[in-house]
Amino acid sequence: MRKTISESYTPIDRLKEISNWVSSVLDLDHLLELIIDSATRMMKAKASSLLLLDPKTRKLYFKVATGEKKEEVRKYEIDMGQGIAGYVAQKGEPLLIPDVTKDSRWYKVISESTGFETKSIACVPMEMDGQVIGVVEIIDKEDGSAIREEDMNTLTVFAQLASLAISNARKFDQFKKENRDLREELETKYQIIGDSPVFQKVLSDAFKVANSKTTTLLVGESGTGKELLARLIHRAGPRKDKPMIILNCAALPETLLEAELFGYEKGAFTGALARNAGKFELADEGTIFLDEIGEMTPGMQAKLLRVLQEGIFYRVGGNKSISVDVRVISATNRNIAEEVAEGRFREDLYYRLNVVRLNIPPLRERKADIPLLANYFLEEFSIENGSPGMKISDQAMKKMLEYDWPGNVRELRNALERAVVMGNGQEVVSEDLPITGIKAAPSGLEFGLTLKEALDHFKKEFVTLNLQNTGGNRSKAAKVMGIQRTYLSRLISKYNIIGI
Ligand SMILES: Nc1ncnc2c1ncn2[C@@H]1O[C@H](COP(=O)(O)OP(=O)(O)O)[C@@H](O)[C@H]1O
Ligand SMILES: [Mg+2]
């Protein structure tokens, strides 16, 4: 519904109301109409208009016009320096002309062709960041008298309001555009690559959990892409426009970690000069990603558990409970079930975090992803390095496929970065890769193990290998290995074989 102004308002009331609109009405065209309409009524003018300067053509065009001939005048464009509006726009100074017929600057054409009789005109410039962006003008009083000097102040205030409205709207558009650009950049920056069946399964599970608020635990060796996956889950879900806050639990000692997570009140400890919001507060309505959760001390584990159970927490040194709506994703590269079994990680916290668990298999267990990832990173770094279109030689690819990648995708990425920087700018050859290419010793074949340990290593690898080659089909794998399916299942849980 459009607002109209009651005639009984005092001028100050009107101005206050208009100021409110300037900060609340987001539709610029509507807002400018309101402003001009108010100006017209307040000064009892016969007609008024707002002209904007088109920065490309350097011509003024009618953005808003009131009065009998408001539709007709919109056809006209005015050059800089032409007529009174053009003069004001060029000089950047207000102008009051009591009798236009006596002023040589008057551009009669519009008035004559529309048949609108004009006696006096007041015109003031609109400015933004020191530049003229347009003008506001009024023509004659309703009673036919000339515009007076005191009307100039009022008109100036309206012109300022209009500039403010335009400036706000332009900034808002600018923000929207920047926001969109950043988002696009993020999407490409955080692309997740991999088409091996095991990895595709992880991704499809991730998309499933993304839609809910379910607390999710990501388990995988360092460099397998846990953080990347956490970002994907956040971005693919309904919270994507809210913040995702990341905290590495291993990086800080307990006291600092507590302050980071929950925030603190002024004076809570030496150096707490002002109240500070914690990561949980910052993540309100969004997601918190607790990385390396397995490194949390028992004390912190207890505090985190309380937040997850009760949904509230206190800032350090504070006694007001704070409740937030946060989705929790945590990650660890440890065998967390073993940590629990051995009493290093609280079982109750584990169950809270492990509502859904996604296991990201190490790169050596999804070698099918290597060519795709390698080419993806190659493209990224070769463009960055100013040598786009680089290729990977067959020999180099073979070496990458044979290698074990203990540092997983992170190591692969670093290897390609180095290869691009150190290489010949056209093709990555074997020698450019900072990896040995020596195959790891078969599992279990290591000095220092007991026979039982060696056999366990071997069995785990052997079972994994067979599951991979049968697409995770336990019956088929058991058949190939010549064992019972139930025995295979026992081995899978005994060795904690994941991700297949
Ligand atoms: N599937 C993937 N596709 C593209 N890049 C990946 C993938 N997995 C990992 N990366 C990249 O490898 C590096 C390590 O990933 P990260 O998520 O930090 O691993 P983690 O948290 O498990 O240690 C990052 O640069 C990440 O962008
Ligand atoms: Mg990480």
XYZ file of C-alpha atoms and ligand atoms in Angstrom:
528
model
C 0.000 0.000 0.000
C 1.284 3.422 -0.876
C 1.610 6.011 1.827
C -0.060 9.387 1.452
C 0.498 12.429 3.538
C -2.228 13.878 5.668
C -2.657 17.598 5.185
C -2.821 18.235 8.930
C 0.847 17.331 9.455
C 3.273 20.072 10.367
C 6.287 20.406 8.076
C 8.491 18.852 10.745
C 6.178 15.863 11.051
C 6.414 15.379 7.356
C 10.146 15.551 7.294
C 10.384 13.040 10.118
C 8.107 10.717 8.273
C 10.084 11.050 5.091
C 13.321 10.368 6.948
C 11.781 7.155 8.162
C 10.915 6.158 4.653
C 14.428 6.852 3.459
C 15.725 4.229 5.827
C 12.925 1.731 5.428
C 11.557 1.796 1.885
C 13.714 -0.350 -0.350
C 11.958 0.365 -3.616
C 13.862 3.413 -4.826
C 11.387 4.558 -7.478
C 8.585 4.545 -4.975
C 10.679 6.353 -2.409
C 11.669 9.117 -4.824
C 8.047 9.590 -5.766
C 7.158 9.950 -2.102
C 9.883 12.510 -1.578
C 8.937 14.621 -4.573
C 5.262 14.346 -3.795
C 5.917 15.632 -0.271
C 8.071 18.469 -1.518
C 5.349 19.545 -3.918
C 2.679 19.560 -1.272
C 4.771 21.203 1.347
C 5.726 24.102 -0.859
C 2.327 24.133 -2.567
C 4.054 23.972 -5.915
C 2.274 23.578 -9.230
C 4.687 20.989 -10.530
C 7.984 19.451 -9.610
C 10.445 16.953 -10.925
C 13.540 14.991 -10.132
C 16.060 14.558 -12.912
C 18.940 12.136 -12.812
C 22.184 12.377 -14.676
C 22.915 9.360 -16.850
C 26.644 8.872 -16.287
C 27.135 7.399 -19.773
C 25.270 9.847 -21.978
C 25.861 12.795 -19.601
C 22.212 13.794 -20.111
C 19.555 14.509 -17.500
C 16.369 12.484 -17.687
C 13.138 12.766 -15.741
C 13.028 10.164 -13.011
C 9.976 11.574 -11.225
C 7.586 14.298 -12.341
C 4.388 15.681 -10.824
C 1.837 18.184 -12.101
C -0.551 18.225 -15.070
C 2.067 17.460 -17.686
C 3.992 14.837 -15.763
C 3.691 12.158 -18.442
C 4.698 14.408 -21.342
C 7.831 15.830 -19.790
C 9.292 12.338 -19.372
C 10.006 12.269 -23.101
C 12.656 14.940 -22.765
C 16.328 14.629 -22.059
C 18.406 17.621 -21.153
C 22.050 18.164 -21.943
C 24.484 19.325 -19.324
C 24.452 23.135 -19.350
C 21.124 23.266 -21.189
C 18.272 25.117 -19.548
C 18.020 25.754 -15.855
C 18.249 22.106 -14.778
C 21.272 21.604 -17.023
C 22.881 24.752 -15.670
C 22.396 23.664 -12.037
C 23.687 20.187 -12.752
C 26.779 21.581 -14.415
C 27.574 24.233 -11.804
C 26.470 22.188 -8.801
C 24.787 25.264 -7.332
C 21.135 26.016 -6.528
C 19.271 28.536 -8.625
C 16.043 30.481 -8.062
C 14.565 32.309 -11.016
C 11.483 34.394 -10.137
C 10.684 35.185 -13.780
C 11.929 32.706 -16.325
C 10.897 34.818 -19.280
C 13.605 37.253 -18.327
C 16.325 34.641 -17.996
C 18.333 33.593 -21.021
C 19.173 30.226 -19.493
C 15.558 29.117 -19.655
C 14.993 26.257 -22.078
C 11.528 27.076 -23.396
C 11.035 24.030 -25.558
C 9.556 21.782 -22.898
C 7.210 24.364 -21.513
C 6.082 25.523 -24.949
C 5.530 22.116 -26.441
C 3.662 20.787 -23.423
C 1.713 23.996 -23.097
C 2.621 24.303 -19.441
C 2.815 27.904 -18.481
C 5.851 28.582 -16.346
C 6.711 31.674 -14.401
C 9.264 30.790 -11.784
C 11.586 27.831 -11.236
C 13.691 26.751 -8.286
C 16.283 24.100 -8.891
C 18.855 22.491 -6.566
C 21.510 19.892 -7.302
C 21.628 16.412 -5.747
C 25.090 15.245 -4.817
C 26.691 12.006 -3.863
C 30.319 11.731 -2.754
C 30.915 15.271 -4.031
C 29.519 14.552 -7.517
C 26.296 15.892 -8.962
C 23.958 13.004 -9.676
C 20.882 14.991 -10.651
C 18.636 17.916 -9.724
C 15.286 18.570 -8.089
C 13.168 21.435 -9.346
C 9.821 22.986 -8.604
C 7.717 25.246 -10.808
C 5.454 28.020 -9.522
C 3.056 28.055 -6.603
C -0.453 26.646 -6.901
C -1.866 30.141 -6.490
C 0.199 31.330 -9.450
C 2.694 33.303 -7.397
C 6.441 33.055 -7.822
C 8.638 30.760 -5.785
C 10.246 32.508 -2.870
C 13.711 32.538 -1.425
C 12.609 30.647 1.733
C 11.416 27.737 -0.417
C 15.007 27.153 -1.433
C 15.950 25.810 2.010
C 13.090 23.367 1.995
C 13.905 22.259 -1.509
C 17.539 21.737 -0.515
C 16.521 19.440 2.344
C 14.382 17.387 -0.028
C 17.181 17.179 -2.549
C 19.486 15.895 0.203
C 16.949 13.281 1.231
C 16.591 12.156 -2.343
C 20.385 11.878 -2.763
C 20.582 9.881 0.428
C 17.885 7.532 -0.779
C 19.659 7.062 -4.100
C 22.995 6.583 -2.431
C 21.549 3.946 -0.088
C 19.904 2.113 -2.938
C 23.093 2.136 -5.019
C 25.154 0.892 -2.098
C 22.608 -1.790 -1.446
C 22.800 -2.909 -5.079
C 26.559 -2.834 -4.884
C 26.504 -5.030 -1.762
C 24.145 -7.436 -3.420
C 26.440 -7.685 -6.408
C 29.556 -8.118 -4.284
C 27.811 -10.723 -2.247
C 26.873 -12.646 -5.366
C 30.406 -12.420 -6.746
C 31.879 -13.645 -3.487
C 29.447 -16.500 -3.394
C 30.377 -17.530 -6.906
C 34.038 -17.311 -6.045
C 33.483 -19.464 -2.988
C 31.602 -22.051 -4.987
C 34.508 -22.464 -7.371
C 37.079 -22.218 -4.623
C 35.407 -24.976 -2.674
C 34.627 -27.335 -5.488
C 34.749 -30.905 -4.409
C 36.106 -33.393 -6.900
C 35.902 -37.162 -7.092
C 33.945 -39.730 -9.049
C 35.069 -42.993 -7.498
C 32.063 -44.944 -6.234
C 33.229 -44.739 -2.615
C 33.643 -41.003 -2.800
C 30.343 -40.528 -4.605
C 28.666 -42.427 -1.798
C 30.179 -40.052 0.763
C 28.960 -37.093 -1.274
C 25.441 -38.389 -1.626
C 25.309 -39.042 2.125
C 26.614 -35.529 2.710
C 23.817 -34.054 0.590
C 21.305 -36.072 2.568
C 22.486 -34.753 5.924
C 22.816 -31.239 4.554
C 19.058 -30.867 4.492
C 18.625 -31.423 8.191
C 20.217 -30.026 11.313
C 21.648 -33.420 12.202
C 24.898 -33.337 14.119
C 27.489 -34.891 11.881
C 30.901 -36.382 12.518
C 33.424 -36.525 9.694
C 36.123 -39.134 10.041
C 39.098 -39.444 7.764
C 42.842 -39.131 7.634
C 44.421 -35.737 7.484
C 44.089 -34.145 4.045
C 41.162 -36.258 2.865
C 38.877 -33.245 2.567
C 36.947 -33.154 5.854
C 36.854 -29.379 6.048
C 35.865 -29.148 2.417
C 33.050 -31.605 3.014
C 31.881 -29.662 6.071
C 31.642 -26.540 3.907
C 29.709 -28.440 1.312
C 27.223 -29.678 3.898
C 26.754 -26.146 5.167
C 26.360 -24.657 1.704
C 24.000 -27.332 0.456
C 21.611 -26.904 3.344
C 19.011 -24.370 4.427
C 21.547 -22.524 6.588
C 23.758 -21.555 3.673
C 23.097 -17.834 4.035
C 24.072 -17.875 7.703
C 27.629 -18.089 8.957
C 29.779 -21.167 9.097
C 32.293 -20.785 11.902
C 35.368 -22.969 12.048
C 37.304 -23.792 15.170
C 40.333 -26.003 15.340
C 40.174 -27.644 18.741
C 43.786 -28.802 18.627
C 45.234 -25.366 18.125
C 44.445 -23.889 21.540
C 44.998 -24.731 25.193
C 41.868 -25.441 27.211
C 41.335 -22.006 28.762
C 41.674 -20.218 25.450
C 39.518 -22.747 23.701
C 36.750 -22.194 26.205
C 36.882 -18.418 25.664
C 36.912 -18.949 21.907
C 33.926 -21.256 21.955
C 31.727 -19.511 24.484
C 33.042 -15.952 24.497
C 33.816 -13.970 27.625
C 32.626 -11.032 29.662
C 34.666 -7.920 30.210
C 37.115 -8.549 33.052
C 36.662 -12.339 33.007
C 40.446 -12.663 32.939
C 43.483 -10.465 32.501
C 43.287 -9.017 29.057
C 39.508 -9.373 28.730
C 39.042 -5.662 28.085
C 35.629 -5.940 26.540
C 32.919 -8.501 26.191
C 33.550 -10.834 23.317
C 31.160 -13.181 21.561
C 32.302 -16.782 21.198
C 32.173 -18.996 18.141
C 28.925 -20.590 19.258
C 27.247 -17.204 19.379
C 28.707 -16.155 16.047
C 27.417 -19.350 14.485
C 23.840 -18.707 15.616
C 21.404 -19.977 12.974
C 24.395 -21.276 11.042
C 26.946 -24.023 11.448
C 29.915 -24.534 13.706
C 32.681 -26.788 12.465
C 34.756 -28.260 15.277
C 37.886 -29.567 13.659
C 40.191 -32.094 15.306
C 37.646 -32.832 17.970
C 39.657 -35.869 19.050
C 42.272 -33.545 20.531
C 39.906 -31.950 23.047
C 40.905 -32.205 26.682
C 38.550 -34.032 29.079
C 37.579 -30.728 30.679
C 36.545 -29.204 27.364
C 34.764 -32.382 26.388
C 32.597 -32.028 29.490
C 31.782 -28.407 28.683
C 30.972 -29.133 25.087
C 28.756 -32.009 26.136
C 26.764 -29.672 28.365
C 26.122 -27.284 25.471
C 25.010 -30.087 23.229
C 22.746 -31.579 25.900
C 21.195 -28.419 27.246
C 21.435 -26.151 24.235
C 22.708 -23.309 26.423
C 26.059 -22.017 27.623
C 27.611 -19.168 29.581
C 30.283 -16.755 28.485
C 33.457 -17.105 30.522
C 32.916 -14.890 33.589
C 29.230 -14.533 32.765
C 26.122 -15.771 34.543
C 23.514 -15.172 31.875
C 22.692 -18.305 29.970
C 22.846 -17.963 26.209
C 20.940 -20.193 23.898
C 21.724 -20.529 20.237
C 20.521 -22.498 17.274
C 23.636 -24.027 15.821
C 24.299 -26.990 13.647
C 27.372 -28.886 14.788
C 29.726 -30.634 12.402
C 32.865 -32.082 13.900
C 35.836 -33.853 12.414
C 38.671 -36.048 13.508
C 41.477 -37.971 11.914
C 41.711 -40.333 14.857
C 40.041 -43.651 15.199
C 37.492 -42.131 17.508
C 35.793 -45.394 18.449
C 39.145 -46.627 19.674
C 39.685 -43.375 21.597
C 36.352 -44.004 23.299
C 37.165 -47.659 23.994
C 40.421 -46.634 25.595
C 38.799 -43.940 27.701
C 40.415 -40.939 26.043
C 37.207 -39.609 24.584
C 33.916 -39.416 26.476
C 31.447 -41.947 25.255
C 28.430 -39.708 25.918
C 29.968 -36.880 23.893
C 30.867 -39.301 21.146
C 27.231 -40.362 20.826
C 26.107 -36.753 20.720
C 28.543 -35.895 17.935
C 28.164 -39.112 16.044
C 24.474 -38.884 15.176
C 25.467 -39.257 11.558
C 28.954 -40.231 10.627
C 30.617 -39.821 7.274
C 33.849 -41.659 6.643
C 36.081 -40.182 3.995
C 38.350 -42.893 2.678
C 42.029 -42.097 2.211
C 43.143 -41.322 -1.325
C 45.004 -44.625 -1.717
C 41.671 -46.406 -1.295
C 40.056 -44.408 -4.106
C 42.790 -44.109 -6.646
C 40.207 -43.651 -9.367
C 39.922 -40.064 -8.117
C 43.602 -39.293 -8.673
C 43.500 -38.346 -12.386
C 40.488 -36.107 -11.915
C 41.933 -34.386 -8.862
C 45.369 -34.054 -10.423
C 43.966 -32.374 -13.527
C 41.775 -30.132 -11.458
C 44.702 -28.897 -9.380
C 46.879 -28.654 -12.456
C 44.396 -26.308 -14.054
C 44.144 -24.210 -10.924
C 47.901 -23.806 -10.514
C 48.793 -23.485 -14.157
C 46.363 -20.601 -14.552
C 47.695 -19.020 -11.390
C 51.219 -19.494 -12.650
C 50.484 -17.949 -16.028
C 50.943 -21.174 -17.993
C 47.433 -22.443 -18.726
C 46.777 -25.558 -20.769
C 49.472 -27.700 -19.132
C 49.227 -31.474 -19.372
C 50.336 -34.369 -17.232
C 52.623 -36.920 -18.928
C 51.576 -40.567 -18.867
C 54.626 -41.420 -16.869
C 53.866 -38.797 -14.242
C 50.274 -39.976 -13.992
C 51.461 -43.552 -13.553
C 53.731 -42.473 -10.764
C 50.877 -40.672 -9.038
C 48.629 -43.697 -9.352
C 51.246 -45.957 -7.828
C 52.050 -43.691 -4.941
C 50.365 -44.152 -1.569
C 49.610 -40.508 -0.705
C 49.935 -40.601 3.076
C 49.038 -36.888 3.088
C 46.027 -37.599 0.869
C 44.481 -34.906 -1.320
C 46.387 -32.152 0.429
C 49.647 -33.822 -0.509
C 48.479 -34.341 -4.084
C 47.531 -30.705 -4.335
C 50.894 -29.569 -2.970
C 52.685 -31.937 -5.317
C 50.958 -30.382 -8.315
C 51.630 -26.883 -7.142
C 55.300 -27.672 -6.927
C 55.286 -29.472 -10.267
C 53.729 -26.467 -11.990
C 56.118 -23.983 -10.439
C 59.248 -26.059 -10.991
C 58.255 -27.627 -14.306
C 58.667 -26.573 -17.936
C 55.310 -24.802 -18.189
C 53.903 -27.314 -20.671
C 53.859 -30.766 -19.265
C 54.220 -32.236 -15.801
C 56.831 -34.961 -16.000
C 57.673 -37.574 -13.450
C 60.723 -35.729 -12.162
C 58.654 -32.657 -11.292
C 56.702 -34.611 -8.707
C 58.066 -34.459 -5.183
C 57.167 -38.086 -4.487
C 59.333 -41.150 -4.407
C 57.187 -43.332 -6.617
C 58.287 -46.312 -4.599
C 55.391 -48.510 -3.761
C 54.775 -48.931 -0.069
C 55.743 -52.308 1.311
C 52.860 -54.772 1.300
C 50.841 -54.392 4.425
C 52.294 -56.174 7.437
C 55.690 -56.712 5.858
C 57.491 -54.590 8.377
C 60.236 -55.260 10.889
C 59.199 -55.035 14.554
C 55.666 -56.427 14.326
C 54.531 -59.641 15.957
C 53.167 -62.247 13.587
C 49.675 -61.566 14.870
C 50.016 -57.829 14.254
C 51.399 -58.430 10.779
C 48.545 -60.775 9.948
C 46.034 -58.274 11.249
C 47.499 -55.577 9.000
C 47.378 -57.885 6.074
C 43.827 -59.064 6.725
C 42.536 -55.549 6.985
C 44.118 -54.514 3.678
C 43.053 -57.724 2.002
C 39.429 -57.376 3.052
C 39.425 -53.722 2.030
C 40.880 -54.555 -1.368
C 38.230 -57.178 -2.034
C 35.398 -54.961 -0.920
C 36.619 -52.200 -3.174
C 36.757 -54.477 -6.136
C 33.229 -55.694 -5.590
C 31.725 -52.270 -5.060
C 31.217 -53.019 -1.360
C 29.115 -56.124 -2.054
C 29.862 -58.334 0.938
C 28.452 -61.547 -0.504
C 30.540 -61.221 -3.648
C 33.674 -60.275 -1.712
C 33.236 -63.213 0.664
C 32.826 -65.544 -2.286
C 36.005 -64.286 -3.970
C 37.943 -64.673 -0.729
C 36.434 -68.068 -0.069
C 35.066 -67.204 3.355
C 31.624 -67.036 4.961
C 29.745 -63.765 4.683
C 29.254 -63.693 8.481
C 32.991 -64.087 8.994
C 33.601 -61.223 6.586
C 31.216 -59.041 8.567
C 33.111 -59.896 11.749
C 36.380 -58.908 10.098
C 34.879 -55.634 8.858
C 33.818 -54.568 12.314
C 36.941 -55.950 14.008
C 39.204 -53.913 11.741
C 36.868 -50.964 11.623
C 36.842 -50.979 7.847
C 35.079 -47.884 6.710
C 33.879 -46.060 3.679
C 32.960 -48.957 1.431
N 37.600 -33.991 -3.137
C 38.340 -32.879 -3.205
N 38.238 -32.062 -4.268
C 38.978 -30.946 -4.354
N 39.850 -30.553 -3.436
C 40.007 -31.325 -2.337
C 39.240 -32.520 -2.162
N 39.575 -33.057 -0.977
C 40.496 -32.251 -0.434
N 40.751 -31.197 -1.231
C 41.735 -30.128 -0.978
O 42.783 -30.704 -0.214
C 43.171 -29.856 0.856
C 42.917 -30.531 2.181
O 41.536 -30.653 2.428
P 40.893 -30.417 3.869
O 39.429 -30.318 3.695
O 41.573 -29.322 4.576
O 41.279 -31.814 4.553
P 41.188 -32.263 6.053
O 40.312 -31.287 6.779
O 40.573 -33.623 5.997
O 42.582 -32.304 6.568
C 42.391 -28.595 0.675
O 43.150 -27.712 -0.094
C 41.166 -29.047 -0.089
O 40.631 -27.991 -0.821
Mg 41.469 -30.202 8.329
